[in-house]
Amino acid sequence: MIQTEGALQQVLEWGRSLTGFADEHAVEAVRGGKYILQCIDPSLRDISVRTGRDPQDETLIVAFYRELALLFWLDDCNDLGLITPEQLAAVERALGQDVPCALPGFEGCATLRGSLAALAYDCRDYAQLLDDTRYYCAALRAGRAQAQGAERWSYTEYLHNGVDSIAYANVFCCMSLLWGLDMATLRARPAFRQVLRLISAIGRLQNDLHGREKDRSGGEADNAAILLSQRYPAMPVVEFLNDELAGHTRMLHRVMAEECFPAPWGPLIEAMAALRAQYYQTSTSRYRNDAAGECQCAQA
């Protein structure tokens, strides 16, 4: 596999063409992307005979890392106001509708979308990636709006929106596009769609649990733990969310045991479910403030 430093430099170089892009976006993308690819490398090797896509192909790996970095950047564009609303609207059109962004400072959008379109093993994955990006951007906007509004969502409404705003669908679709995972065909299976919803709900809960102290200290309300604490001050929120997380995980395992999904979907879903114990624990700068990170490490 391409060396981490070399991949990081390529993502950073591409990111310089995006207004507001930070080193953190590239670092987190490479960290998380490398973890996922390492988990499924044996399975990718097995299917490479059919697809002809090398798991260690530098072009594919860097394209994957750039898409992950793009998702981190878009998240912060919403949460931190890195760019103006007008700029963000133009970026969303470019990424979700595959139209040129007329504004300067966002050349990386067209570059990435063009490269993914050219690399697509199955053109259906590229069309779906555009759809998934629109859903992701819409979910980010909706989450931000409700967090700032006077009327708070219910937990059910929040989690429904959070499934899209965690962007796992983008991650999976991008991987399918690059390595021929046949996600377009699998989406026709109800069980596969259920797995996507469950793993995305798990990801949202993991993200919110690990980011709750940083979000709270930063005044961020778009977090399940914070939302529940505000609505039900006496509620043992962390215990409730951990129970929810365990329940979603059991449901996921049951579906995975009953269904037979082709490689590398089994290891890939397992890798995403294991993020809580792996990726988030090493990613303290984005998901936890120092005090919270030290506390949780001491408890581990």
PDB file of C-alpha atoms in Angstrom:
ATOM      1  CA  MET A   1       0.000   0.000   0.000  1.00  0.00           C
ATOM      2  CA  ILE A   2       1.151   3.554  -0.667  1.00  0.00           C
ATOM      3  CA  GLN A   3       3.081   5.047   2.230  1.00  0.00           C
ATOM      4  CA  THR A   4       0.936   7.112   4.571  1.00  0.00           C
ATOM      5  CA  GLU A   5       3.056  10.252   4.299  1.00  0.00           C
ATOM      6  CA  GLY A   6       3.008  10.177   0.512  1.00  0.00           C
ATOM      7  CA  ALA A   7      -0.764   9.769   0.428  1.00  0.00           C
ATOM      8  CA  LEU A   8      -1.221  12.525   2.983  1.00  0.00           C
ATOM      9  CA  GLN A   9       0.836  14.950   0.924  1.00  0.00           C
ATOM     10  CA  GLN A  10      -1.256  14.229  -2.151  1.00  0.00           C
ATOM     11  CA  VAL A  11      -4.487  14.839  -0.246  1.00  0.00           C
ATOM     12  CA  LEU A  12      -3.078  18.059   1.226  1.00  0.00           C
ATOM     13  CA  GLU A  13      -1.972  19.267  -2.182  1.00  0.00           C
ATOM     14  CA  TRP A  14      -5.443  18.662  -3.597  1.00  0.00           C
ATOM     15  CA  GLY A  15      -7.067  20.271  -0.547  1.00  0.00           C
ATOM     16  CA  ARG A  16      -5.235  23.545  -1.085  1.00  0.00           C
ATOM     17  CA  SER A  17      -7.658  24.228  -3.938  1.00  0.00           C
ATOM     18  CA  LEU A  18     -10.581  24.311  -1.483  1.00  0.00           C
ATOM     19  CA  THR A  19     -11.270  27.431   0.550  1.00  0.00           C
ATOM     20  CA  GLY A  20     -11.205  26.625   4.256  1.00  0.00           C
ATOM     21  CA  PHE A  21      -9.582  23.226   3.840  1.00  0.00           C
ATOM     22  CA  ALA A  22      -7.377  22.380   6.838  1.00  0.00           C
ATOM     23  CA  ASP A  23      -4.598  19.888   7.442  1.00  0.00           C
ATOM     24  CA  GLU A  24      -6.896  18.130   9.918  1.00  0.00           C
ATOM     25  CA  HIS A  25      -9.295  17.185   7.132  1.00  0.00           C
ATOM     26  CA  ALA A  26      -6.549  15.366   5.276  1.00  0.00           C
ATOM     27  CA  VAL A  27      -5.008  13.810   8.383  1.00  0.00           C
ATOM     28  CA  GLU A  28      -8.322  12.380   9.593  1.00  0.00           C
ATOM     29  CA  ALA A  29      -9.197  11.132   6.116  1.00  0.00           C
ATOM     30  CA  VAL A  30      -5.939   9.265   5.698  1.00  0.00           C
ATOM     31  CA  ARG A  31      -6.100   7.881   9.235  1.00  0.00           C
ATOM     32  CA  GLY A  32      -9.626   6.547   8.855  1.00  0.00           C
ATOM     33  CA  GLY A  33      -9.262   5.476   5.243  1.00  0.00           C
ATOM     34  CA  LYS A  34      -6.096   3.544   5.932  1.00  0.00           C
ATOM     35  CA  TYR A  35      -7.758   1.716   8.816  1.00  0.00           C
ATOM     36  CA  ILE A  36     -10.700   0.673   6.642  1.00  0.00           C
ATOM     37  CA  LEU A  37      -8.533  -0.472   3.739  1.00  0.00           C
ATOM     38  CA  GLN A  38      -6.247  -2.474   6.014  1.00  0.00           C
ATOM     39  CA  CYS A  39      -9.263  -4.271   7.494  1.00  0.00           C
ATOM     40  CA  ILE A  40     -10.573  -5.388   4.112  1.00  0.00           C
ATOM     41  CA  ASP A  41      -7.314  -5.811   2.197  1.00  0.00           C
ATOM     42  CA  PRO A  42      -7.526  -9.653   2.060  1.00  0.00           C
ATOM     43  CA  SER A  43     -11.057  -9.482   0.680  1.00  0.00           C
ATOM     44  CA  LEU A  44     -10.110  -6.841  -1.877  1.00  0.00           C
ATOM     45  CA  ARG A  45      -7.293  -9.078  -3.008  1.00  0.00           C
ATOM     46  CA  ASP A  46      -9.715 -11.970  -3.427  1.00  0.00           C
ATOM     47  CA  ILE A  47     -12.067 -10.023  -5.680  1.00  0.00           C
ATOM     48  CA  SER A  48      -9.281  -8.321  -7.642  1.00  0.00           C
ATOM     49  CA  VAL A  49      -9.168 -11.385  -9.890  1.00  0.00           C
ATOM     50  CA  ARG A  50     -12.662 -10.465 -11.037  1.00  0.00           C
ATOM     51  CA  THR A  51     -12.410  -6.687 -10.985  1.00  0.00           C
ATOM     52  CA  GLY A  52      -8.807  -6.124 -11.989  1.00  0.00           C
ATOM     53  CA  ARG A  53      -8.644  -3.415  -9.320  1.00  0.00           C
ATOM     54  CA  ASP A  54      -5.482  -3.617  -7.240  1.00  0.00           C
ATOM     55  CA  PRO A  55      -6.100  -2.898  -3.516  1.00  0.00           C
ATOM     56  CA  GLN A  56      -2.717  -1.175  -3.438  1.00  0.00           C
ATOM     57  CA  ASP A  57      -3.262   1.008  -6.501  1.00  0.00           C
ATOM     58  CA  GLU A  58      -2.046   4.466  -5.470  1.00  0.00           C
ATOM     59  CA  THR A  59      -4.486   6.302  -7.717  1.00  0.00           C
ATOM     60  CA  LEU A  60      -7.480   4.517  -6.215  1.00  0.00           C
ATOM     61  CA  ILE A  61      -6.288   4.919  -2.643  1.00  0.00           C
ATOM     62  CA  VAL A  62      -5.617   8.637  -2.953  1.00  0.00           C
ATOM     63  CA  ALA A  63      -9.007   9.187  -4.633  1.00  0.00           C
ATOM     64  CA  PHE A  64     -10.654   7.411  -1.691  1.00  0.00           C
ATOM     65  CA  TYR A  65      -8.769   9.492   0.854  1.00  0.00           C
ATOM     66  CA  ARG A  66      -9.709  12.699  -0.966  1.00  0.00           C
ATOM     67  CA  GLU A  67     -13.395  11.812  -0.881  1.00  0.00           C
ATOM     68  CA  LEU A  68     -13.145  11.218   2.876  1.00  0.00           C
ATOM     69  CA  ALA A  69     -11.347  14.539   3.325  1.00  0.00           C
ATOM     70  CA  LEU A  70     -14.056  16.226   1.289  1.00  0.00           C
ATOM     71  CA  LEU A  71     -16.697  14.886   3.684  1.00  0.00           C
ATOM     72  CA  PHE A  72     -14.812  16.214   6.718  1.00  0.00           C
ATOM     73  CA  TRP A  73     -14.442  19.592   4.993  1.00  0.00           C
ATOM     74  CA  LEU A  74     -18.139  19.765   4.094  1.00  0.00           C
ATOM     75  CA  ASP A  75     -19.041  18.933   7.694  1.00  0.00           C
ATOM     76  CA  ASP A  76     -16.941  21.830   8.974  1.00  0.00           C
ATOM     77  CA  CYS A  77     -18.230  24.160   6.257  1.00  0.00           C
ATOM     78  CA  ASN A  78     -21.638  23.657   7.873  1.00  0.00           C
ATOM     79  CA  ASP A  79     -20.630  23.542  11.530  1.00  0.00           C
ATOM     80  CA  LEU A  80     -17.874  26.149  11.540  1.00  0.00           C
ATOM     81  CA  GLY A  81     -18.951  28.440   8.712  1.00  0.00           C
ATOM     82  CA  LEU A  82     -15.691  28.032   6.814  1.00  0.00           C
ATOM     83  CA  ILE A  83     -17.304  29.472   3.682  1.00  0.00           C
ATOM     84  CA  THR A  84     -20.290  31.719   2.996  1.00  0.00           C
ATOM     85  CA  PRO A  85     -23.783  30.262   2.483  1.00  0.00           C
ATOM     86  CA  GLU A  86     -23.635  31.286  -1.179  1.00  0.00           C
ATOM     87  CA  GLN A  87     -20.329  29.502  -1.636  1.00  0.00           C
ATOM     88  CA  LEU A  88     -21.629  26.414   0.140  1.00  0.00           C
ATOM     89  CA  ALA A  89     -24.706  26.292  -2.097  1.00  0.00           C
ATOM     90  CA  ALA A  90     -22.492  26.433  -5.192  1.00  0.00           C
ATOM     91  CA  VAL A  91     -20.233  23.713  -3.802  1.00  0.00           C
ATOM     92  CA  GLU A  92     -23.202  21.466  -3.055  1.00  0.00           C
ATOM     93  CA  ARG A  93     -24.463  21.847  -6.618  1.00  0.00           C
ATOM     94  CA  ALA A  94     -21.033  21.005  -7.976  1.00  0.00           C
ATOM     95  CA  LEU A  95     -20.664  17.910  -5.823  1.00  0.00           C
ATOM     96  CA  GLY A  96     -24.222  16.646  -5.906  1.00  0.00           C
ATOM     97  CA  GLN A  97     -25.279  17.589  -9.416  1.00  0.00           C
ATOM     98  CA  ASP A  98     -21.923  17.361 -11.209  1.00  0.00           C
ATOM     99  CA  VAL A  99     -22.065  20.933 -12.491  1.00  0.00           C
ATOM    100  CA  PRO A 100     -19.060  23.283 -12.625  1.00  0.00           C
ATOM    101  CA  CYS A 101     -18.568  25.556  -9.634  1.00  0.00           C
ATOM    102  CA  ALA A 102     -18.310  29.062 -11.054  1.00  0.00           C
ATOM    103  CA  LEU A 103     -16.805  30.497  -7.873  1.00  0.00           C
ATOM    104  CA  PRO A 104     -13.016  30.644  -7.456  1.00  0.00           C
ATOM    105  CA  GLY A 105     -11.451  28.755  -4.576  1.00  0.00           C
ATOM    106  CA  PHE A 106     -13.229  25.454  -5.064  1.00  0.00           C
ATOM    107  CA  GLU A 107     -11.414  23.892  -8.006  1.00  0.00           C
ATOM    108  CA  GLY A 108     -10.863  20.710  -6.012  1.00  0.00           C
ATOM    109  CA  CYS A 109     -14.571  19.860  -6.268  1.00  0.00           C
ATOM    110  CA  ALA A 110     -14.479  19.466 -10.042  1.00  0.00           C
ATOM    111  CA  THR A 111     -11.099  17.759  -9.875  1.00  0.00           C
ATOM    112  CA  LEU A 112     -12.333  15.082  -7.490  1.00  0.00           C
ATOM    113  CA  ARG A 113     -15.656  14.496  -9.197  1.00  0.00           C
ATOM    114  CA  GLY A 114     -13.936  14.263 -12.577  1.00  0.00           C
ATOM    115  CA  SER A 115     -11.408  11.752 -11.314  1.00  0.00           C
ATOM    116  CA  LEU A 116     -14.066   9.574  -9.675  1.00  0.00           C
ATOM    117  CA  ALA A 117     -16.213   9.612 -12.803  1.00  0.00           C
ATOM    118  CA  ALA A 118     -13.217   8.467 -14.842  1.00  0.00           C
ATOM    119  CA  LEU A 119     -12.239   5.783 -12.314  1.00  0.00           C
ATOM    120  CA  ALA A 120     -15.717   4.325 -11.815  1.00  0.00           C
ATOM    121  CA  TYR A 121     -15.808   0.547 -12.231  1.00  0.00           C
ATOM    122  CA  ASP A 122     -19.587   0.780 -12.526  1.00  0.00           C
ATOM    123  CA  CYS A 123     -21.126   4.049 -13.725  1.00  0.00           C
ATOM    124  CA  ARG A 124     -24.149   3.394 -11.506  1.00  0.00           C
ATOM    125  CA  ASP A 125     -21.939   3.961  -8.472  1.00  0.00           C
ATOM    126  CA  TYR A 126     -20.969   7.414  -9.690  1.00  0.00           C
ATOM    127  CA  ALA A 127     -24.615   8.392 -10.196  1.00  0.00           C
ATOM    128  CA  GLN A 128     -25.404   7.083  -6.706  1.00  0.00           C
ATOM    129  CA  LEU A 129     -22.474   8.970  -5.214  1.00  0.00           C
ATOM    130  CA  LEU A 130     -23.983  12.204  -6.483  1.00  0.00           C
ATOM    131  CA  ASP A 131     -27.307  11.256  -4.873  1.00  0.00           C
ATOM    132  CA  ASP A 132     -25.625  10.315  -1.604  1.00  0.00           C
ATOM    133  CA  THR A 133     -23.766  13.622  -1.568  1.00  0.00           C
ATOM    134  CA  ARG A 134     -27.019  15.532  -1.965  1.00  0.00           C
ATOM    135  CA  TYR A 135     -28.545  13.568   0.934  1.00  0.00           C
ATOM    136  CA  TYR A 136     -25.450  14.226   3.058  1.00  0.00           C
ATOM    137  CA  CYS A 137     -25.464  17.961   2.402  1.00  0.00           C
ATOM    138  CA  ALA A 138     -29.202  18.204   3.030  1.00  0.00           C
ATOM    139  CA  ALA A 139     -28.850  16.317   6.315  1.00  0.00           C
ATOM    140  CA  LEU A 140     -26.039  18.611   7.447  1.00  0.00           C
ATOM    141  CA  ARG A 141     -28.178  21.670   6.712  1.00  0.00           C
ATOM    142  CA  ALA A 142     -31.203  20.185   8.456  1.00  0.00           C
ATOM    143  CA  GLY A 143     -29.223  19.211  11.536  1.00  0.00           C
ATOM    144  CA  ARG A 144     -27.667  22.636  11.816  1.00  0.00           C
ATOM    145  CA  ALA A 145     -31.019  24.378  11.391  1.00  0.00           C
ATOM    146  CA  GLN A 146     -32.807  22.357  14.046  1.00  0.00           C
ATOM    147  CA  ALA A 147     -29.937  22.782  16.509  1.00  0.00           C
ATOM    148  CA  GLN A 148     -30.188  26.559  16.152  1.00  0.00           C
ATOM    149  CA  GLY A 149     -34.004  26.710  16.098  1.00  0.00           C
ATOM    150  CA  ALA A 150     -36.439  27.118  18.943  1.00  0.00           C
ATOM    151  CA  GLU A 151     -38.132  23.763  18.328  1.00  0.00           C
ATOM    152  CA  ARG A 152     -35.962  20.723  19.022  1.00  0.00           C
ATOM    153  CA  TRP A 153     -36.330  17.463  17.164  1.00  0.00           C
ATOM    154  CA  SER A 154     -37.330  14.278  18.905  1.00  0.00           C
ATOM    155  CA  TYR A 155     -34.634  11.645  19.290  1.00  0.00           C
ATOM    156  CA  THR A 156     -36.249   9.609  16.481  1.00  0.00           C
ATOM    157  CA  GLU A 157     -36.181  12.570  14.095  1.00  0.00           C
ATOM    158  CA  TYR A 158     -32.593  13.337  15.011  1.00  0.00           C
ATOM    159  CA  LEU A 159     -31.403   9.780  14.438  1.00  0.00           C
ATOM    160  CA  HIS A 160     -33.270   9.551  11.131  1.00  0.00           C
ATOM    161  CA  ASN A 161     -31.435  12.638   9.886  1.00  0.00           C
ATOM    162  CA  GLY A 162     -28.189  11.475  11.479  1.00  0.00           C
ATOM    163  CA  VAL A 163     -28.105   8.323   9.364  1.00  0.00           C
ATOM    164  CA  ASP A 164     -27.511  10.511   6.303  1.00  0.00           C
ATOM    165  CA  SER A 165     -25.291  13.066   8.027  1.00  0.00           C
ATOM    166  CA  ILE A 166     -22.791  10.392   9.133  1.00  0.00           C
ATOM    167  CA  ALA A 167     -21.969   9.921   5.410  1.00  0.00           C
ATOM    168  CA  TYR A 168     -21.309   6.178   5.579  1.00  0.00           C
ATOM    169  CA  ALA A 169     -23.298   5.760   2.363  1.00  0.00           C
ATOM    170  CA  ASN A 170     -20.798   8.041   0.628  1.00  0.00           C
ATOM    171  CA  VAL A 171     -17.889   6.057   2.012  1.00  0.00           C
ATOM    172  CA  PHE A 172     -19.290   2.719   0.879  1.00  0.00           C
ATOM    173  CA  CYS A 173     -20.370   4.012  -2.508  1.00  0.00           C
ATOM    174  CA  CYS A 174     -16.958   5.543  -3.168  1.00  0.00           C
ATOM    175  CA  MET A 175     -15.258   2.268  -2.278  1.00  0.00           C
ATOM    176  CA  SER A 176     -17.633   0.359  -4.544  1.00  0.00           C
ATOM    177  CA  LEU A 177     -16.922   2.802  -7.358  1.00  0.00           C
ATOM    178  CA  LEU A 178     -13.168   2.414  -6.997  1.00  0.00           C
ATOM    179  CA  TRP A 179     -12.857  -1.316  -6.273  1.00  0.00           C
ATOM    180  CA  GLY A 180     -15.914  -2.834  -7.948  1.00  0.00           C
ATOM    181  CA  LEU A 181     -17.924  -3.880  -4.882  1.00  0.00           C
ATOM    182  CA  ASP A 182     -21.213  -4.083  -6.821  1.00  0.00           C
ATOM    183  CA  MET A 183     -23.081  -1.869  -4.376  1.00  0.00           C
ATOM    184  CA  ALA A 184     -25.543  -0.745  -7.054  1.00  0.00           C
ATOM    185  CA  THR A 185     -26.814  -4.303  -7.415  1.00  0.00           C
ATOM    186  CA  LEU A 186     -26.811  -4.991  -3.684  1.00  0.00           C
ATOM    187  CA  ARG A 187     -28.938  -1.921  -2.960  1.00  0.00           C
ATOM    188  CA  ALA A 188     -31.869  -3.770  -4.548  1.00  0.00           C
ATOM    189  CA  ARG A 189     -31.827  -6.220  -1.615  1.00  0.00           C
ATOM    190  CA  PRO A 190     -33.953  -5.095   1.380  1.00  0.00           C
ATOM    191  CA  ALA A 191     -31.528  -6.758   3.809  1.00  0.00           C
ATOM    192  CA  PHE A 192     -28.605  -4.799   2.407  1.00  0.00           C
ATOM    193  CA  ARG A 193     -30.509  -1.532   2.714  1.00  0.00           C
ATOM    194  CA  GLN A 194     -31.314  -2.482   6.305  1.00  0.00           C
ATOM    195  CA  VAL A 195     -27.629  -3.103   6.977  1.00  0.00           C
ATOM    196  CA  LEU A 196     -26.772   0.328   5.575  1.00  0.00           C
ATOM    197  CA  ARG A 197     -29.294   1.997   7.861  1.00  0.00           C
ATOM    198  CA  LEU A 198     -28.154   0.052  10.924  1.00  0.00           C
ATOM    199  CA  ILE A 199     -24.422   0.631  10.438  1.00  0.00           C
ATOM    200  CA  SER A 200     -25.082   4.309   9.760  1.00  0.00           C
ATOM    201  CA  ALA A 201     -27.151   4.607  12.940  1.00  0.00           C
ATOM    202  CA  ILE A 202     -24.328   2.887  14.832  1.00  0.00           C
ATOM    203  CA  GLY A 203     -21.852   5.324  13.346  1.00  0.00           C
ATOM    204  CA  ARG A 204     -23.964   8.311  14.300  1.00  0.00           C
ATOM    205  CA  LEU A 205     -24.314   7.146  17.910  1.00  0.00           C
ATOM    206  CA  GLN A 206     -20.598   6.356  18.168  1.00  0.00           C
ATOM    207  CA  ASN A 207     -19.720   9.758  16.752  1.00  0.00           C
ATOM    208  CA  ASP A 208     -22.022  11.604  19.134  1.00  0.00           C
ATOM    209  CA  LEU A 209     -20.876   9.695  22.199  1.00  0.00           C
ATOM    210  CA  HIS A 210     -17.228  10.353  21.462  1.00  0.00           C
ATOM    211  CA  GLY A 211     -17.797  13.961  20.473  1.00  0.00           C
ATOM    212  CA  ARG A 212     -20.267  14.972  23.162  1.00  0.00           C
ATOM    213  CA  GLU A 213     -17.821  16.774  25.475  1.00  0.00           C
ATOM    214  CA  LYS A 214     -16.182  18.686  22.639  1.00  0.00           C
ATOM    215  CA  ASP A 215     -19.584  19.583  21.186  1.00  0.00           C
ATOM    216  CA  ARG A 216     -20.886  20.681  24.568  1.00  0.00           C
ATOM    217  CA  SER A 217     -17.874  22.866  25.316  1.00  0.00           C
ATOM    218  CA  GLY A 218     -18.108  24.383  21.843  1.00  0.00           C
ATOM    219  CA  GLY A 219     -21.799  25.173  22.163  1.00  0.00           C
ATOM    220  CA  GLU A 220     -22.773  22.598  19.522  1.00  0.00           C
ATOM    221  CA  ALA A 221     -26.295  21.190  19.941  1.00  0.00           C
ATOM    222  CA  ASP A 222     -26.401  18.839  16.923  1.00  0.00           C
ATOM    223  CA  ASN A 223     -25.563  15.787  19.007  1.00  0.00           C
ATOM    224  CA  ALA A 224     -27.886  13.089  20.340  1.00  0.00           C
ATOM    225  CA  ALA A 225     -26.455  13.235  23.852  1.00  0.00           C
ATOM    226  CA  ILE A 226     -26.832  17.000  24.046  1.00  0.00           C
ATOM    227  CA  LEU A 227     -30.318  16.959  22.528  1.00  0.00           C
ATOM    228  CA  LEU A 228     -31.559  14.372  25.021  1.00  0.00           C
ATOM    229  CA  SER A 229     -29.929  16.152  27.957  1.00  0.00           C
ATOM    230  CA  GLN A 230     -31.686  19.379  27.018  1.00  0.00           C
ATOM    231  CA  ARG A 231     -35.090  17.711  26.631  1.00  0.00           C
ATOM    232  CA  TYR A 232     -34.807  15.373  29.623  1.00  0.00           C
ATOM    233  CA  PRO A 233     -32.345  16.810  32.184  1.00  0.00           C
ATOM    234  CA  ALA A 234     -32.758  13.892  34.616  1.00  0.00           C
ATOM    235  CA  MET A 235     -32.207  11.221  31.976  1.00  0.00           C
ATOM    236  CA  PRO A 236     -29.083   8.992  32.148  1.00  0.00           C
ATOM    237  CA  VAL A 237     -28.234   9.940  28.580  1.00  0.00           C
ATOM    238  CA  VAL A 238     -24.946   8.111  28.143  1.00  0.00           C
ATOM    239  CA  GLU A 239     -26.368   4.861  29.470  1.00  0.00           C
ATOM    240  CA  PHE A 240     -29.400   5.194  27.202  1.00  0.00           C
ATOM    241  CA  LEU A 241     -27.295   5.837  24.090  1.00  0.00           C
ATOM    242  CA  ASN A 242     -24.970   2.953  24.904  1.00  0.00           C
ATOM    243  CA  ASP A 243     -28.034   0.702  25.193  1.00  0.00           C
ATOM    244  CA  GLU A 244     -29.263   2.020  21.849  1.00  0.00           C
ATOM    245  CA  LEU A 245     -25.857   1.363  20.344  1.00  0.00           C
ATOM    246  CA  ALA A 246     -25.822  -2.192  21.682  1.00  0.00           C
ATOM    247  CA  GLY A 247     -29.312  -2.836  20.338  1.00  0.00           C
ATOM    248  CA  HIS A 248     -28.490  -1.576  16.850  1.00  0.00           C
ATOM    249  CA  THR A 249     -25.340  -3.679  16.903  1.00  0.00           C
ATOM    250  CA  ARG A 250     -27.241  -6.841  17.829  1.00  0.00           C
ATOM    251  CA  MET A 251     -29.740  -6.183  15.048  1.00  0.00           C
ATOM    252  CA  LEU A 252     -26.891  -5.663  12.590  1.00  0.00           C
ATOM    253  CA  HIS A 253     -25.234  -8.920  13.595  1.00  0.00           C
ATOM    254  CA  ARG A 254     -28.494 -10.802  13.165  1.00  0.00           C
ATOM    255  CA  VAL A 255     -29.011  -9.511   9.634  1.00  0.00           C
ATOM    256  CA  MET A 256     -25.398 -10.186   8.697  1.00  0.00           C
ATOM    257  CA  ALA A 257     -25.688 -13.737  10.041  1.00  0.00           C
ATOM    258  CA  GLU A 258     -28.886 -14.411   8.099  1.00  0.00           C
ATOM    259  CA  GLU A 259     -27.738 -12.915   4.803  1.00  0.00           C
ATOM    260  CA  CYS A 260     -24.815 -13.799   2.583  1.00  0.00           C
ATOM    261  CA  PHE A 261     -23.235 -10.662   1.184  1.00  0.00           C
ATOM    262  CA  PRO A 262     -20.278 -10.990  -1.193  1.00  0.00           C
ATOM    263  CA  ALA A 263     -16.751  -9.984  -0.250  1.00  0.00           C
ATOM    264  CA  PRO A 264     -15.639  -7.623   1.088  1.00  0.00           C
ATOM    265  CA  TRP A 265     -18.903  -6.484   2.663  1.00  0.00           C
ATOM    266  CA  GLY A 266     -18.674  -8.655   5.766  1.00  0.00           C
ATOM    267  CA  PRO A 267     -15.227  -7.390   6.838  1.00  0.00           C
ATOM    268  CA  LEU A 268     -16.113  -3.873   5.698  1.00  0.00           C
ATOM    269  CA  ILE A 269     -19.218  -3.663   7.879  1.00  0.00           C
ATOM    270  CA  GLU A 270     -17.285  -5.165  10.792  1.00  0.00           C
ATOM    271  CA  ALA A 271     -14.550  -2.564  10.319  1.00  0.00           C
ATOM    272  CA  MET A 272     -17.045   0.291  10.383  1.00  0.00           C
ATOM    273  CA  ALA A 273     -18.737  -1.108  13.487  1.00  0.00           C
ATOM    274  CA  ALA A 274     -15.344  -1.323  15.227  1.00  0.00           C
ATOM    275  CA  LEU A 275     -14.543   2.357  14.727  1.00  0.00           C
ATOM    276  CA  ARG A 276     -15.443   3.136  18.323  1.00  0.00           C
ATOM    277  CA  ALA A 277     -12.596   0.990  19.633  1.00  0.00           C
ATOM    278  CA  GLN A 278     -10.116   1.895  16.901  1.00  0.00           C
ATOM    279  CA  TYR A 279     -10.351   5.088  14.882  1.00  0.00           C
ATOM    280  CA  TYR A 280     -12.097   7.373  17.364  1.00  0.00           C
ATOM    281  CA  GLN A 281      -9.689   6.420  20.130  1.00  0.00           C
ATOM    282  CA  THR A 282      -6.743   7.693  18.075  1.00  0.00           C
ATOM    283  CA  SER A 283      -8.559  10.756  16.733  1.00  0.00           C
ATOM    284  CA  THR A 284      -8.746  12.940  19.814  1.00  0.00           C
ATOM    285  CA  SER A 285      -8.228  16.286  18.067  1.00  0.00           C
ATOM    286  CA  ARG A 286     -11.459  16.124  16.074  1.00  0.00           C
ATOM    287  CA  TYR A 287     -13.859  14.250  18.327  1.00  0.00           C
ATOM    288  CA  ARG A 288     -12.789  15.104  21.877  1.00  0.00           C
ATOM    289  CA  ASN A 289     -11.260  17.998  23.701  1.00  0.00           C
ATOM    290  CA  ASP A 290      -8.073  17.237  25.640  1.00  0.00           C
ATOM    291  CA  ALA A 291      -9.787  16.933  28.996  1.00  0.00           C
ATOM    292  CA  ALA A 292     -12.379  14.507  27.707  1.00  0.00           C
ATOM    293  CA  GLY A 293      -9.768  12.495  25.875  1.00  0.00           C
ATOM    294  CA  GLU A 294      -7.655  12.169  29.001  1.00  0.00           C
ATOM    295  CA  CYS A 295     -10.683  11.145  31.050  1.00  0.00           C
ATOM    296  CA  GLN A 296     -11.803   8.474  28.642  1.00  0.00           C
ATOM    297  CA  CYS A 297      -8.299   7.107  28.228  1.00  0.00           C
ATOM    298  CA  ALA A 298      -7.995   6.812  31.984  1.00  0.00           C
ATOM    299  CA  GLN A 299     -11.246   4.867  32.096  1.00  0.00           C
ATOM    300  CA  ALA A 300     -10.283   2.482  29.283  1.00  0.00           C
TER     301      ALA A 300
END
